[in-house]
Amino acid sequence: MLVWAGGTPKVCGFAAWGLRVVRRGVGVTGMQWQRSAGVLLVAALVVTGGCGNDDSDTGAEPTAQPEGTAGSFEWVGVELDEQLETAVALGEGFVGQTVNVKPDYDETSEEFPFVITVVVSPDGVTWTKPDIPVLQQDEMVEWRAGGPWGAVARLTNPSSESYIPDLLFTPDGEEWVRGQFPRDVVDAAQMGLGNDTYAVGQAGVMVAALVDDSESVVLLSQDLQQWQTVDHPLPTSGEMGLEVTASPAGAYLLSTPAGGADGPVPIVGYVSTDGQSWEPMTTSEEYQIAGGGTGWSTGWRDGFAVYTYLFPEGSDELNEGPGESQIWLSTDDGTWAEVDMSAVPASHMVPELHGSTLGLLTLGEGMPKEGEESEGEDTDLVFSSDGQTWQAISAQDTFGAAGLIPVVLGETKVLVGVAGQSGYQLWLGTPTAP
């Protein structure tokens, strides 16, 4: 049994990616994967075009060209013989997953058509395939959270009759442990978990999941074997569920993803270092918030950030477009401070916020700002090291394509997968200044 490595987190991190087959609240079980096999097969063919087969070792070395500086990062292309689908940070590196169509796959057969491989890297450059005894053949891996304290993934077995995934945890890319949710949670969530979020902090793996349609449960475990129900001050009922995330320092933020309120509401969350006691983090102001959904919070440095859309002041309609982007940063006095969004160089921002000890990273589309001419579609990496000064890094200008899968803000580097007409390439950005 793996024992939680409390205290100082390990720093020999690795990287990984996973196939996005499991949707929120729905697992692909038994023969059900065949219903969408055509879509998945096409996706995998696109993902793995030009990639090696399962017999080749996964390896990567930085290319000599092209490379250069964009924003406050020095970028180098990394040759990887398989496409990284999803990834999370792990220590100072990354962990993730590749997916390929089986070379001898018969489309008329009923077998699982994909080869799914977990890969790890201590630095984003050199990638290896670890031996994971607890991982079964043909299981789908979806990495959900990672950082200095380890990484956690959901596991779905296509031959299983259960909608509830198992979990896979690694503290360092060398030790691996598999676990299941408590029996009472599995029984209550017979049709699958909804809006489930994961965080890895100094007290263990914390999970917030919506079960039985409208009731949320928050669980904590150090080894994925023994679980405790986390007592907290937030309401457990509601269609939105709860969201948990962790900071690089190992603390947890538990919140209700904002959106869909009948009127203006404050931004509220609770912070804990041990999963036992919670301190409030709230605003005195109230906001009319547009939309909603999980993925609105992230940990960064020794605190947290949240991101959502606001309706224009005085708006009486809840359907007047997506609203205005707004980011808040946690403060030492238990409040949320608004980011000056006029300093963020994006005319439209994707509701996706990444954080680490390096800073904050989001995505901007439709650059440049309104009133300036645009030369076709582009995606920008919008980065800030301090939450105040922001810069936009054009994916088209820097990488030669705008399709970014995945984007991971690690503890020491940024990992970006770029899919374009010329194929797939992995890029690694290293800060040019402290």
XYZ file of C-alpha atoms in Angstrom:
434
model
C 0.000 0.000 0.000
C 1.272 3.434 -0.873
C 1.474 5.768 2.092
C 0.886 9.479 1.540
C 4.129 11.403 1.424
C 3.148 14.242 3.726
C 5.357 17.172 4.569
C 7.589 18.316 1.738
C 6.255 17.290 -1.708
C 8.458 15.249 -4.008
C 9.883 17.213 -6.913
C 10.827 14.413 -9.311
C 7.593 15.010 -11.267
C 6.500 13.510 -14.538
C 3.921 14.281 -17.291
C 0.949 12.465 -18.804
C -2.132 12.755 -20.992
C -5.476 10.959 -21.321
C -8.226 10.231 -23.853
C -11.313 12.348 -23.249
C -13.745 9.483 -23.612
C -15.376 9.711 -20.194
C -17.766 12.655 -20.031
C -18.900 14.241 -16.797
C -21.390 11.933 -15.147
C -21.280 9.266 -17.856
C -18.924 6.305 -18.186
C -18.455 4.145 -21.265
C -19.105 0.607 -20.087
C -19.558 -2.813 -21.588
C -20.510 -2.623 -25.244
C -21.512 1.033 -24.948
C -18.227 2.312 -26.332
C -19.306 0.961 -29.719
C -22.133 3.503 -29.948
C -19.564 6.228 -30.405
C -16.769 4.071 -31.820
C -16.977 5.787 -35.178
C -16.424 9.208 -33.641
C -13.704 7.955 -31.322
C -11.975 6.098 -34.121
C -11.915 9.177 -36.318
C -10.653 11.267 -33.393
C -7.927 8.751 -32.641
C -6.867 8.607 -36.280
C -6.575 12.387 -36.306
C -4.780 12.343 -32.980
C -2.324 9.645 -33.953
C -1.700 10.444 -37.583
C 1.997 9.922 -38.256
C 2.558 8.446 -34.798
C 4.461 5.301 -33.915
C 2.788 2.062 -32.960
C 2.581 0.431 -29.568
C 5.822 -1.498 -30.103
C 7.983 1.626 -30.227
C 9.332 3.314 -27.134
C 7.984 6.744 -26.409
C 10.872 9.176 -26.366
C 11.496 12.846 -26.935
C 14.415 15.133 -27.511
C 14.333 18.887 -28.094
C 14.613 19.817 -31.736
C 17.358 22.149 -32.933
C 14.835 24.216 -34.917
C 12.502 25.969 -34.638
C 12.935 27.548 -31.255
C 12.863 31.080 -29.928
C 11.471 33.484 -27.364
C 7.837 34.558 -27.186
C 6.432 36.439 -24.243
C 8.496 35.733 -21.153
C 9.266 32.142 -22.229
C 11.937 30.488 -24.303
C 10.235 27.840 -26.449
C 11.702 24.636 -27.787
C 9.980 22.029 -29.922
C 10.008 18.484 -28.521
C 9.806 15.561 -30.918
C 7.358 13.017 -29.539
C 6.396 9.944 -31.562
C 2.844 9.927 -30.181
C 0.360 12.718 -29.565
C -0.244 13.904 -26.033
C -3.987 14.065 -25.545
C -4.296 15.395 -21.975
C -1.688 16.049 -19.315
C -1.223 17.448 -15.817
C 1.742 18.671 -13.837
C 3.575 16.253 -11.544
C 6.329 17.652 -9.354
C 8.613 19.605 -11.681
C 7.512 17.505 -14.657
C 4.361 16.075 -16.150
C 2.255 12.930 -16.502
C -0.237 12.082 -19.228
C -1.513 9.654 -21.820
C -1.320 8.886 -25.519
C -3.916 7.064 -27.581
C -3.479 5.133 -30.825
C -5.731 2.936 -32.909
C -4.578 -0.674 -32.646
C -2.522 -1.438 -35.758
C -4.440 -4.674 -36.390
C -7.870 -3.367 -35.408
C -10.794 -4.811 -37.354
C -13.663 -2.305 -37.581
C -16.157 -5.169 -37.744
C -14.984 -6.617 -34.435
C -16.331 -5.828 -30.975
C -12.944 -5.391 -29.325
C -11.746 -2.140 -27.811
C -10.032 -0.304 -30.709
C -7.418 1.801 -28.894
C -3.977 1.424 -27.405
C -3.763 3.803 -24.453
C -0.371 4.468 -22.911
C 0.574 6.442 -19.798
C 3.788 8.422 -20.228
C 5.853 10.398 -17.743
C 8.532 13.059 -17.964
C 10.672 14.687 -15.264
C 11.232 17.790 -17.396
C 8.880 17.803 -20.402
C 11.712 16.714 -22.716
C 12.455 13.053 -21.993
C 9.369 10.833 -21.917
C 9.099 7.201 -20.840
C 6.410 4.567 -20.415
C 6.264 3.506 -16.765
C 5.369 0.021 -15.622
C 1.987 0.354 -13.876
C 0.992 -3.066 -12.484
C -2.395 -1.813 -11.237
C -3.433 -0.585 -14.705
C -5.310 -3.151 -16.769
C -5.122 -3.553 -20.516
C -7.578 -1.446 -22.567
C -8.459 0.791 -19.627
C -9.067 4.432 -20.440
C -7.137 6.954 -18.347
C -8.249 10.538 -17.838
C -5.871 12.714 -15.821
C -7.847 15.157 -13.725
C -5.470 16.998 -11.371
C -1.776 17.275 -10.591
C 0.937 19.412 -9.087
C 3.750 19.257 -6.531
C 1.896 16.700 -4.382
C 1.144 14.125 -7.058
C -1.388 13.449 -9.814
C -4.744 11.653 -9.964
C -6.620 10.123 -12.888
C -9.972 8.452 -13.500
C -9.944 4.923 -14.909
C -12.714 3.489 -17.047
C -12.767 -0.143 -18.127
C -14.754 -0.688 -21.351
C -15.732 -4.189 -20.211
C -17.018 -3.025 -16.823
C -20.734 -2.821 -16.067
C -20.214 0.028 -13.582
C -20.453 3.701 -14.447
C -18.302 4.642 -11.462
C -14.603 4.993 -12.342
C -11.676 3.710 -10.347
C -8.892 6.168 -9.530
C -5.154 6.054 -10.188
C -2.696 8.079 -8.107
C 1.041 8.626 -8.319
C 3.156 10.872 -6.080
C 6.219 10.799 -8.326
C 5.688 8.804 -11.525
C 7.324 5.745 -9.969
C 4.860 4.544 -7.341
C 1.262 3.872 -8.408
C -1.859 3.084 -6.419
C -5.368 2.256 -7.549
C -8.513 2.763 -5.528
C -12.289 2.926 -5.539
C -14.827 5.264 -4.017
C -16.585 4.147 -0.816
C -19.390 1.643 -1.304
C -22.104 4.071 -0.164
C -20.976 6.656 -2.728
C -20.940 4.043 -5.501
C -24.430 2.893 -4.526
C -25.762 6.463 -4.469
C -24.214 7.259 -7.846
C -25.436 4.272 -9.827
C -25.815 6.350 -12.996
C -22.397 7.916 -12.685
C -20.815 10.864 -10.941
C -21.771 14.371 -12.016
C -19.545 17.461 -12.066
C -16.749 15.627 -10.287
C -13.560 17.556 -9.517
C -10.262 16.422 -8.028
C -7.399 18.027 -6.132
C -4.095 16.725 -4.796
C -2.797 18.562 -1.724
C -0.766 17.985 1.383
C -3.573 16.057 3.137
C -4.227 13.696 0.206
C -6.568 13.375 -2.744
C -9.788 15.338 -2.322
C -12.810 14.706 -4.541
C -16.013 16.726 -4.847
C -18.712 14.872 -6.776
C -22.397 15.306 -7.495
C -24.332 12.130 -6.707
C -28.048 11.372 -6.865
C -28.621 14.318 -9.271
C -28.473 17.132 -6.718
C -26.480 16.043 -3.655
C -22.733 16.621 -3.441
C -20.229 14.652 -1.414
C -16.654 15.676 -0.590
C -14.163 12.905 0.173
C -10.517 12.792 1.267
C -8.032 9.921 1.119
C -4.279 9.469 1.493
C -4.108 6.092 -0.243
C -7.365 5.711 -2.256
C -8.252 2.811 0.071
C -9.586 4.523 3.180
C -11.865 7.547 2.642
C -13.320 10.080 5.003
C -16.285 12.334 4.336
C -15.193 15.953 4.562
C -17.319 18.222 6.734
C -17.497 21.751 5.309
C -19.706 24.878 5.553
C -21.067 24.896 1.975
C -24.537 23.595 1.006
C -24.369 20.061 -0.404
C -27.536 20.334 -2.509
C -27.821 22.068 -5.863
C -27.558 21.272 -9.553
C -24.116 22.876 -9.904
C -22.411 20.682 -7.335
C -19.188 21.656 -5.577
C -15.691 22.208 -6.936
C -12.355 21.515 -5.277
C -8.887 22.596 -6.341
C -5.486 22.721 -4.642
C -2.730 25.319 -4.490
C 0.960 24.491 -5.061
C 1.397 24.950 -1.306
C -1.009 22.045 -0.753
C -4.121 23.867 0.533
C -7.619 23.194 -0.814
C -10.281 25.575 -2.086
C -13.866 24.320 -1.964
C -16.479 26.409 -3.751
C -19.796 26.362 -5.560
C -19.167 27.083 -9.256
C -20.830 30.432 -9.801
C -23.520 30.944 -12.400
C -27.232 30.873 -12.979
C -28.141 32.771 -9.793
C -31.446 34.653 -9.772
C -29.689 37.837 -8.730
C -26.307 39.277 -7.756
C -24.255 37.043 -5.440
C -20.878 37.297 -3.691
C -17.911 35.135 -4.659
C -17.621 32.596 -1.833
C -15.194 29.778 -1.150
C -13.614 27.999 1.807
C -9.926 27.190 2.250
C -8.378 24.351 4.249
C -4.884 22.952 4.645
C -5.964 19.657 6.231
C -9.498 19.029 4.991
C -10.754 19.344 8.574
C -11.058 23.054 9.334
C -12.184 25.660 6.795
C -11.749 29.422 6.569
C -14.100 31.559 4.427
C -12.930 33.465 1.355
C -15.612 35.894 0.194
C -16.338 39.268 -1.403
C -18.324 42.103 0.100
C -19.565 42.985 -3.396
C -22.214 40.983 -5.241
C -22.124 40.158 -8.936
C -24.595 39.116 -11.634
C -22.839 36.040 -12.984
C -23.368 34.529 -16.415
C -23.227 30.830 -17.152
C -21.481 28.402 -14.877
C -19.922 24.982 -14.615
C -16.924 23.315 -13.053
C -13.418 24.417 -13.927
C -13.753 27.985 -12.700
C -11.085 27.809 -9.971
C -7.368 27.094 -9.796
C -4.555 27.221 -7.278
C -1.545 29.427 -7.958
C 1.499 30.376 -5.872
C 0.249 30.124 -2.285
C -3.347 31.076 -3.075
C -6.223 30.693 -5.504
C -7.945 32.346 -8.447
C -11.459 32.055 -9.891
C -12.748 33.036 -13.306
C -16.239 33.517 -14.716
C -18.385 35.842 -16.845
C -20.345 38.794 -15.490
C -23.444 40.362 -16.968
C -23.110 44.080 -17.718
C -24.175 46.289 -14.853
C -27.903 46.965 -14.929
C -28.678 44.018 -17.182
C -32.120 42.539 -16.605
C -31.749 39.618 -19.005
C -29.759 36.478 -18.268
C -29.381 35.641 -21.937
C -27.585 38.692 -23.291
C -24.533 36.853 -24.496
C -21.734 35.347 -22.427
C -21.036 38.503 -20.438
C -17.717 40.040 -19.461
C -14.718 38.024 -18.301
C -13.590 38.570 -14.714
C -10.826 36.991 -12.620
C -10.531 37.235 -8.834
C -7.452 36.487 -6.724
C -7.510 35.339 -3.104
C -5.895 37.627 -0.553
C -4.266 37.059 2.825
C -7.192 38.718 4.636
C -9.757 36.174 3.428
C -11.256 38.162 0.560
C -11.228 38.099 -3.236
C -9.580 40.936 -5.176
C -10.713 41.778 -8.714
C -8.126 41.613 -11.485
C -8.018 44.717 -13.675
C -9.357 43.102 -16.845
C -8.384 46.103 -18.974
C -4.789 44.912 -18.487
C -5.606 41.463 -19.924
C -4.872 41.556 -23.689
C -7.762 39.450 -24.967
C -10.946 40.419 -26.749
C -12.505 37.072 -25.841
C -11.306 34.652 -23.203
C -11.969 30.941 -22.943
C -13.387 30.038 -19.501
C -10.302 28.014 -18.634
C -7.807 29.123 -16.004
C -4.525 27.366 -15.140
C -2.339 28.177 -12.131
C 1.005 27.135 -10.648
C 3.976 28.659 -8.863
C 4.825 30.314 -12.206
C 1.624 32.365 -12.269
C -1.696 32.237 -14.135
C -2.482 31.171 -17.682
C -5.704 31.396 -19.681
C -6.590 31.268 -23.360
C -7.704 34.138 -25.565
C -9.472 33.827 -28.897
C -10.247 36.318 -31.605
C -7.190 38.427 -30.966
C -6.411 41.294 -31.375
C -8.658 43.587 -29.338
C -11.851 45.092 -30.760
C -11.156 47.882 -33.243
C -7.994 46.249 -34.590
C -7.862 44.213 -37.760
C -7.504 40.456 -37.379
C -5.642 38.200 -39.790
C -7.658 35.028 -39.350
C -8.417 32.932 -36.303
C -5.783 32.534 -33.624
C -5.452 31.361 -30.065
C -3.355 33.205 -27.520
C -1.730 31.995 -24.351
C -2.556 34.836 -21.942
C -0.052 34.713 -19.074
C 0.676 36.641 -15.897
C 3.378 35.939 -13.327
C 1.826 38.230 -10.702
C -1.883 38.542 -11.581
C -1.426 42.194 -12.554
C 0.724 42.387 -15.680
C -0.464 40.186 -18.554
C 0.941 39.230 -21.952
C -0.538 37.456 -24.971
C 1.505 34.840 -26.828
C 0.108 34.087 -30.293
C -0.077 30.351 -30.984
C -0.055 30.971 -34.733
C 3.042 33.167 -34.633
C 4.907 31.077 -32.062
C 3.984 27.506 -32.978
C 2.616 27.803 -36.503
C -0.880 26.578 -35.589
C -3.733 27.549 -33.276
C -5.000 24.138 -32.154
C -3.660 23.617 -28.631
C -4.035 20.153 -27.026
C -3.120 20.066 -24.170
C -2.072 23.224 -22.316
C -0.373 22.613 -18.947
C 1.091 25.290 -16.706
C 3.663 23.294 -14.766
C 5.640 24.293 -11.722
C 8.720 25.283 -13.714
C 7.657 25.091 -17.402
C 4.679 25.418 -19.735
C 3.763 22.385 -21.849
C 1.754 22.967 -25.036
C 0.637 20.432 -27.627
C -0.002 21.957 -31.047
C -2.115 20.271 -33.724
C -1.974 21.766 -37.210
C -2.062 20.809 -40.865
C 1.571 19.738 -40.723
C 0.937 17.354 -37.844
C 1.383 17.406 -34.081
C 4.230 18.855 -32.074
C 4.944 19.309 -28.411
C 6.387 22.617 -27.209
C 8.038 23.452 -23.918
C 8.299 26.993 -22.562
C 10.881 27.918 -19.932
C 10.730 31.316 -18.184
C 13.425 33.680 -19.448
C 13.596 35.526 -16.128
C 12.900 34.614 -12.491
